[in-house]
PDB file of C-alpha atoms in Angstrom:
ATOM      1  CA  MET A   1       0.000   0.000   0.000  1.00 57.00           C
ATOM      2  CA  LYS A   2       2.824   2.404   0.865  1.00 62.00           C
ATOM      3  CA  ALA A   3       4.477   1.673  -2.488  1.00 53.00           C
ATOM      4  CA  ILE A   4       1.296   2.638  -4.367  1.00 57.00           C
ATOM      5  CA  LYS A   5       1.031   5.901  -2.387  1.00 56.00           C
ATOM      6  CA  LEU A   6       4.693   6.672  -3.083  1.00 48.00           C
ATOM      7  CA  ILE A   7       4.300   6.009  -6.822  1.00 49.00           C
ATOM      8  CA  THR A   8       1.148   8.162  -6.881  1.00 46.00           C
ATOM      9  CA  VAL A   9       2.929  11.056  -5.157  1.00 44.00           C
ATOM     10  CA  ILE A  10       5.899  10.803  -7.542  1.00 46.00           C
ATOM     11  CA  LEU A  11       3.680  10.732 -10.630  1.00 43.00           C
ATOM     12  CA  LEU A  12       1.653  13.684  -9.326  1.00 45.00           C
ATOM     13  CA  ALA A  13       4.845  15.667  -8.668  1.00 45.00           C
ATOM     14  CA  ILE A  14       6.138  14.937 -12.180  1.00 43.00           C
ATOM     15  CA  GLY A  15       2.806  15.975 -13.687  1.00 45.00           C
ATOM     16  CA  LEU A  16       2.676  19.228 -11.729  1.00 44.00           C
ATOM     17  CA  ALA A  17       6.288  20.054 -12.580  1.00 46.00           C
ATOM     18  CA  GLY A  18       5.359  20.070 -16.260  1.00 47.00           C
ATOM     19  CA  CYS A  19       2.587  22.614 -15.617  1.00 54.00           C
ATOM     20  CA  GLY A  20       5.080  25.162 -14.309  1.00 63.00           C
ATOM     21  CA  SER A  21       7.274  25.289 -17.398  1.00 78.00           C
ATOM     22  CA  LYS A  22       7.775  28.608 -19.151  1.00 86.00           C
ATOM     23  CA  PHE A  23       7.980  26.712 -22.454  1.00 85.00           C
ATOM     24  CA  LYS A  24       4.468  26.172 -23.775  1.00 86.00           C
ATOM     25  CA  LYS A  25       3.484  23.973 -26.717  1.00 91.00           C
ATOM     26  CA  TYR A  26       1.284  25.481 -29.422  1.00 87.00           C
ATOM     27  CA  ASN A  27      -0.391  23.407 -32.127  1.00 89.00           C
ATOM     28  CA  GLY A  28      -2.862  25.902 -33.608  1.00 91.00           C
ATOM     29  CA  PRO A  29      -2.880  28.000 -36.780  1.00 96.00           C
ATOM     30  CA  GLU A  30       0.400  29.647 -37.741  1.00 97.00           C
ATOM     31  CA  VAL A  31       0.941  33.214 -36.570  1.00 98.00           C
ATOM     32  CA  THR A  32       1.506  34.992 -39.892  1.00 98.00           C
ATOM     33  CA  GLN A  33       1.881  38.507 -38.469  1.00 98.00           C
ATOM     34  CA  VAL A  34       2.217  40.338 -35.163  1.00 98.00           C
ATOM     35  CA  ILE A  35       0.593  43.758 -34.847  1.00 98.00           C
ATOM     36  CA  VAL A  36       1.319  46.137 -31.981  1.00 98.00           C
ATOM     37  CA  GLN A  37      -0.958  49.153 -31.629  1.00 98.00           C
ATOM     38  CA  LYS A  38       0.922  51.552 -29.380  1.00 97.00           C
ATOM     39  CA  ASP A  39      -2.011  53.892 -28.758  1.00 96.00           C
ATOM     40  CA  GLU A  40      -4.209  50.961 -27.660  1.00 97.00           C
ATOM     41  CA  ARG A  41      -1.322  49.259 -25.824  1.00 97.00           C
ATOM     42  CA  ARG A  42      -2.313  45.948 -27.477  1.00 98.00           C
ATOM     43  CA  LEU A  43      -0.442  43.144 -29.239  1.00 98.00           C
ATOM     44  CA  PHE A  44      -2.350  41.033 -31.774  1.00 98.00           C
ATOM     45  CA  LEU A  45      -1.245  37.612 -33.003  1.00 98.00           C
ATOM     46  CA  MET A  46      -2.731  37.172 -36.471  1.00 98.00           C
ATOM     47  CA  HIS A  47      -3.351  34.253 -38.802  1.00 98.00           C
ATOM     48  CA  HIS A  48      -3.799  36.159 -42.049  1.00 97.00           C
ATOM     49  CA  ASN A  49      -6.846  38.395 -41.314  1.00 96.00           C
ATOM     50  CA  LYS A  50      -7.991  36.503 -38.213  1.00 98.00           C
ATOM     51  CA  VAL A  51      -6.988  37.540 -34.681  1.00 98.00           C
ATOM     52  CA  LEU A  52      -5.758  34.469 -32.803  1.00 98.00           C
ATOM     53  CA  LYS A  53      -4.871  36.192 -29.524  1.00 98.00           C
ATOM     54  CA  THR A  54      -4.584  39.706 -28.158  1.00 98.00           C
ATOM     55  CA  TYR A  55      -2.626  40.861 -25.116  1.00 98.00           C
ATOM     56  CA  PRO A  56      -2.097  44.145 -23.259  1.00 97.00           C
ATOM     57  CA  VAL A  57       1.438  45.568 -23.485  1.00 97.00           C
ATOM     58  CA  GLU A  58       3.661  48.177 -21.871  1.00 96.00           C
ATOM     59  CA  LEU A  59       6.052  50.242 -23.977  1.00 96.00           C
ATOM     60  CA  GLY A  60       9.134  52.420 -23.765  1.00 94.00           C
ATOM     61  CA  PHE A  61       9.139  55.119 -21.098  1.00 92.00           C
ATOM     62  CA  ALA A  62       8.598  57.778 -23.828  1.00 90.00           C
ATOM     63  CA  PRO A  63       5.932  55.985 -25.874  1.00 85.00           C
ATOM     64  CA  GLN A  64       4.916  58.779 -28.264  1.00 91.00           C
ATOM     65  CA  GLY A  65       6.651  58.744 -31.648  1.00 92.00           C
ATOM     66  CA  HIS A  66       9.049  56.455 -33.480  1.00 94.00           C
ATOM     67  CA  LYS A  67      12.354  55.375 -31.965  1.00 96.00           C
ATOM     68  CA  GLN A  68      15.126  57.356 -33.640  1.00 94.00           C
ATOM     69  CA  PHE A  69      18.143  57.261 -31.348  1.00 94.00           C
ATOM     70  CA  GLU A  70      19.703  55.124 -28.678  1.00 95.00           C
ATOM     71  CA  GLY A  71      18.399  56.072 -25.242  1.00 94.00           C
ATOM     72  CA  ASP A  72      15.319  58.004 -26.399  1.00 95.00           C
ATOM     73  CA  GLY A  73      12.983  55.580 -24.586  1.00 95.00           C
ATOM     74  CA  LYS A  74      10.703  55.198 -27.603  1.00 96.00           C
ATOM     75  CA  THR A  75       9.322  51.996 -29.042  1.00 97.00           C
ATOM     76  CA  PRO A  76       9.958  51.706 -32.808  1.00 97.00           C
ATOM     77  CA  GLU A  77       7.113  52.116 -35.278  1.00 97.00           C
ATOM     78  CA  GLY A  78       7.044  50.498 -38.682  1.00 96.00           C
ATOM     79  CA  PHE A  79       7.627  47.176 -40.374  1.00 97.00           C
ATOM     80  CA  TYR A  80      10.075  44.696 -38.874  1.00 98.00           C
ATOM     81  CA  TYR A  81      10.306  40.939 -38.370  1.00 98.00           C
ATOM     82  CA  ILE A  82      11.121  38.603 -35.500  1.00 98.00           C
ATOM     83  CA  ASP A  83      14.807  37.853 -35.878  1.00 97.00           C
ATOM     84  CA  ARG A  84      15.941  36.053 -32.716  1.00 97.00           C
ATOM     85  CA  ARG A  85      14.846  34.356 -29.489  1.00 96.00           C
ATOM     86  CA  ASN A  86      16.370  34.417 -26.035  1.00 95.00           C
ATOM     87  CA  PRO A  87      15.085  31.827 -23.558  1.00 93.00           C
ATOM     88  CA  ASN A  88      17.713  33.002 -21.025  1.00 92.00           C
ATOM     89  CA  SER A  89      16.952  36.715 -21.190  1.00 92.00           C
ATOM     90  CA  LYS A  90      17.219  38.973 -18.133  1.00 92.00           C
ATOM     91  CA  PHE A  91      13.468  39.251 -18.704  1.00 93.00           C
ATOM     92  CA  HIS A  92      10.973  36.371 -18.696  1.00 92.00           C
ATOM     93  CA  LEU A  93      11.671  35.121 -22.241  1.00 96.00           C
ATOM     94  CA  SER A  94      12.260  37.462 -25.180  1.00 97.00           C
ATOM     95  CA  ILE A  95      11.954  37.590 -28.954  1.00 98.00           C
ATOM     96  CA  GLY A  96      13.857  40.190 -30.939  1.00 97.00           C
ATOM     97  CA  LEU A  97      12.660  42.726 -33.484  1.00 98.00           C
ATOM     98  CA  SER A  98      14.821  43.485 -36.520  1.00 98.00           C
ATOM     99  CA  TYR A  99      15.198  47.115 -35.382  1.00 97.00           C
ATOM    100  CA  PRO A 100      17.076  49.070 -36.640  1.00 97.00           C
ATOM    101  CA  ASN A 101      16.232  48.576 -40.292  1.00 95.00           C
ATOM    102  CA  PRO A 102      18.241  50.324 -43.046  1.00 95.00           C
ATOM    103  CA  SER A 103      16.141  53.514 -42.957  1.00 95.00           C
ATOM    104  CA  ASP A 104      16.443  53.688 -39.144  1.00 96.00           C
ATOM    105  CA  ARG A 105      20.245  53.386 -39.466  1.00 96.00           C
ATOM    106  CA  ALA A 106      20.412  55.999 -42.224  1.00 96.00           C
ATOM    107  CA  PHE A 107      18.331  58.522 -40.259  1.00 96.00           C
ATOM    108  CA  ALA A 108      20.463  58.109 -37.143  1.00 96.00           C
ATOM    109  CA  ALA A 109      23.711  58.309 -39.136  1.00 96.00           C
ATOM    110  CA  ALA A 110      22.555  61.518 -40.854  1.00 97.00           C
ATOM    111  CA  ASN A 111      22.116  62.961 -37.350  1.00 97.00           C
ATOM    112  CA  LYS A 112      25.492  61.564 -36.208  1.00 97.00           C
ATOM    113  CA  LYS A 113      23.823  59.387 -33.584  1.00 97.00           C
ATOM    114  CA  SER A 114      23.311  55.694 -32.901  1.00 96.00           C
ATOM    115  CA  PRO A 115      19.879  54.263 -33.686  1.00 96.00           C
ATOM    116  CA  GLY A 116      20.143  51.908 -30.711  1.00 94.00           C
ATOM    117  CA  GLY A 117      19.128  48.293 -30.923  1.00 93.00           C
ATOM    118  CA  ASP A 118      18.228  45.229 -28.887  1.00 94.00           C
ATOM    119  CA  ILE A 119      14.505  45.881 -29.123  1.00 97.00           C
ATOM    120  CA  PHE A 120      12.515  42.891 -27.880  1.00 97.00           C
ATOM    121  CA  ILE A 121       9.085  41.664 -26.966  1.00 98.00           C
ATOM    122  CA  HIS A 122       9.642  40.302 -23.467  1.00 96.00           C
ATOM    123  CA  GLY A 123       8.123  39.450 -20.113  1.00 95.00           C
ATOM    124  CA  ARG A 124       8.810  41.090 -16.779  1.00 92.00           C
ATOM    125  CA  PRO A 125      12.329  41.474 -15.360  1.00 90.00           C
ATOM    126  CA  ASN A 126      13.770  38.367 -13.715  1.00 86.00           C
ATOM    127  CA  GLY A 127      14.573  38.909 -10.064  1.00 75.00           C
ATOM    128  CA  ASN A 128      13.987  42.667 -10.135  1.00 67.00           C
ATOM    129  CA  PRO A 129      10.459  43.929  -9.762  1.00 66.00           C
ATOM    130  CA  ARG A 130       9.719  46.744 -12.171  1.00 61.00           C
ATOM    131  CA  ASP A 131       8.442  50.047 -10.899  1.00 62.00           C
ATOM    132  CA  ASN A 132       4.780  50.900 -11.286  1.00 69.00           C
ATOM    133  CA  ARG A 133       5.022  53.223 -14.288  1.00 71.00           C
ATOM    134  CA  LYS A 134       2.606  52.387 -17.097  1.00 83.00           C
ATOM    135  CA  ASP A 135       5.391  52.423 -19.708  1.00 90.00           C
ATOM    136  CA  TRP A 136       8.794  51.543 -18.328  1.00 91.00           C
ATOM    137  CA  THR A 137      11.033  49.778 -20.883  1.00 92.00           C
ATOM    138  CA  GLU A 138      13.934  51.332 -22.799  1.00 93.00           C
ATOM    139  CA  GLY A 139      11.912  50.925 -26.016  1.00 95.00           C
ATOM    140  CA  CYS A 140      10.840  47.285 -25.862  1.00 97.00           C
ATOM    141  CA  ILE A 141       7.348  45.808 -25.746  1.00 97.00           C
ATOM    142  CA  SER A 142       6.569  44.083 -22.452  1.00 96.00           C
ATOM    143  CA  LEU A 143       3.863  41.572 -21.564  1.00 95.00           C
ATOM    144  CA  LYS A 144       2.864  39.744 -18.418  1.00 95.00           C
ATOM    145  CA  ASN A 145       4.971  36.595 -18.061  1.00 94.00           C
ATOM    146  CA  ARG A 146       2.065  34.202 -18.629  1.00 95.00           C
ATOM    147  CA  HIS A 147       1.235  36.036 -21.881  1.00 97.00           C
ATOM    148  CA  MET A 148       4.877  36.087 -22.974  1.00 97.00           C
ATOM    149  CA  GLU A 149       5.045  32.312 -22.615  1.00 97.00           C
ATOM    150  CA  TRP A 150       2.282  31.951 -25.224  1.00 97.00           C
ATOM    151  CA  VAL A 151       3.746  34.589 -27.560  1.00 98.00           C
ATOM    152  CA  TYR A 152       7.126  32.837 -27.347  1.00 97.00           C
ATOM    153  CA  ALA A 153       5.472  29.497 -28.220  1.00 97.00           C
ATOM    154  CA  MET A 154       3.298  30.845 -31.039  1.00 97.00           C
ATOM    155  CA  VAL A 155       5.575  33.286 -32.897  1.00 98.00           C
ATOM    156  CA  ASN A 156       8.398  31.969 -35.078  1.00 97.00           C
ATOM    157  CA  ASN A 157      11.542  33.687 -36.248  1.00 97.00           C
ATOM    158  CA  GLY A 158      10.864  35.460 -39.542  1.00 98.00           C
ATOM    159  CA  THR A 159       7.314  36.459 -38.587  1.00 98.00           C
ATOM    160  CA  PRO A 160       6.539  40.031 -39.740  1.00 98.00           C
ATOM    161  CA  ILE A 161       5.669  42.569 -37.059  1.00 98.00           C
ATOM    162  CA  VAL A 162       3.974  45.916 -37.622  1.00 98.00           C
ATOM    163  CA  VAL A 163       4.135  48.523 -34.862  1.00 98.00           C
ATOM    164  CA  THR A 164       1.630  51.352 -35.320  1.00 97.00           C
ATOM    165  CA  PRO A 165       1.570  54.734 -33.528  1.00 96.00           C
TER     166      PRO A 165
END
């Protein structure tokens, strides 16, 4: 009888351990585009013209306008694509945007400044609670960790992303 209880407890522990993983499995329709509407503070995962999921987001600490220079606190606007993933980010998972694109680089160079870079969609900071400002990143797009886990699972590298004002 004790052996059955022990096996039951072990199997239950193994089953529950799988529920806590930050790596979700997604088997639905392909995400063909990500849309971020800055004014609405919403991220949409699209399959062609159909919305699969939508999530609230937080933006750069200076959310109005297009990112032009390193340190300006703005979130880029325009057409990009997902170009990298970081499961070991200092935030709870992250996927990278292809910012800066050639026109972003050219504009910054014409002004003798750096366009910046390392713009990501990511979860909350690991180990450091963020402050309570509505928009707090350096120009990234932040989601709640549980939402980021699904975005990370659903969005592949190469997926186009449109960020609107």
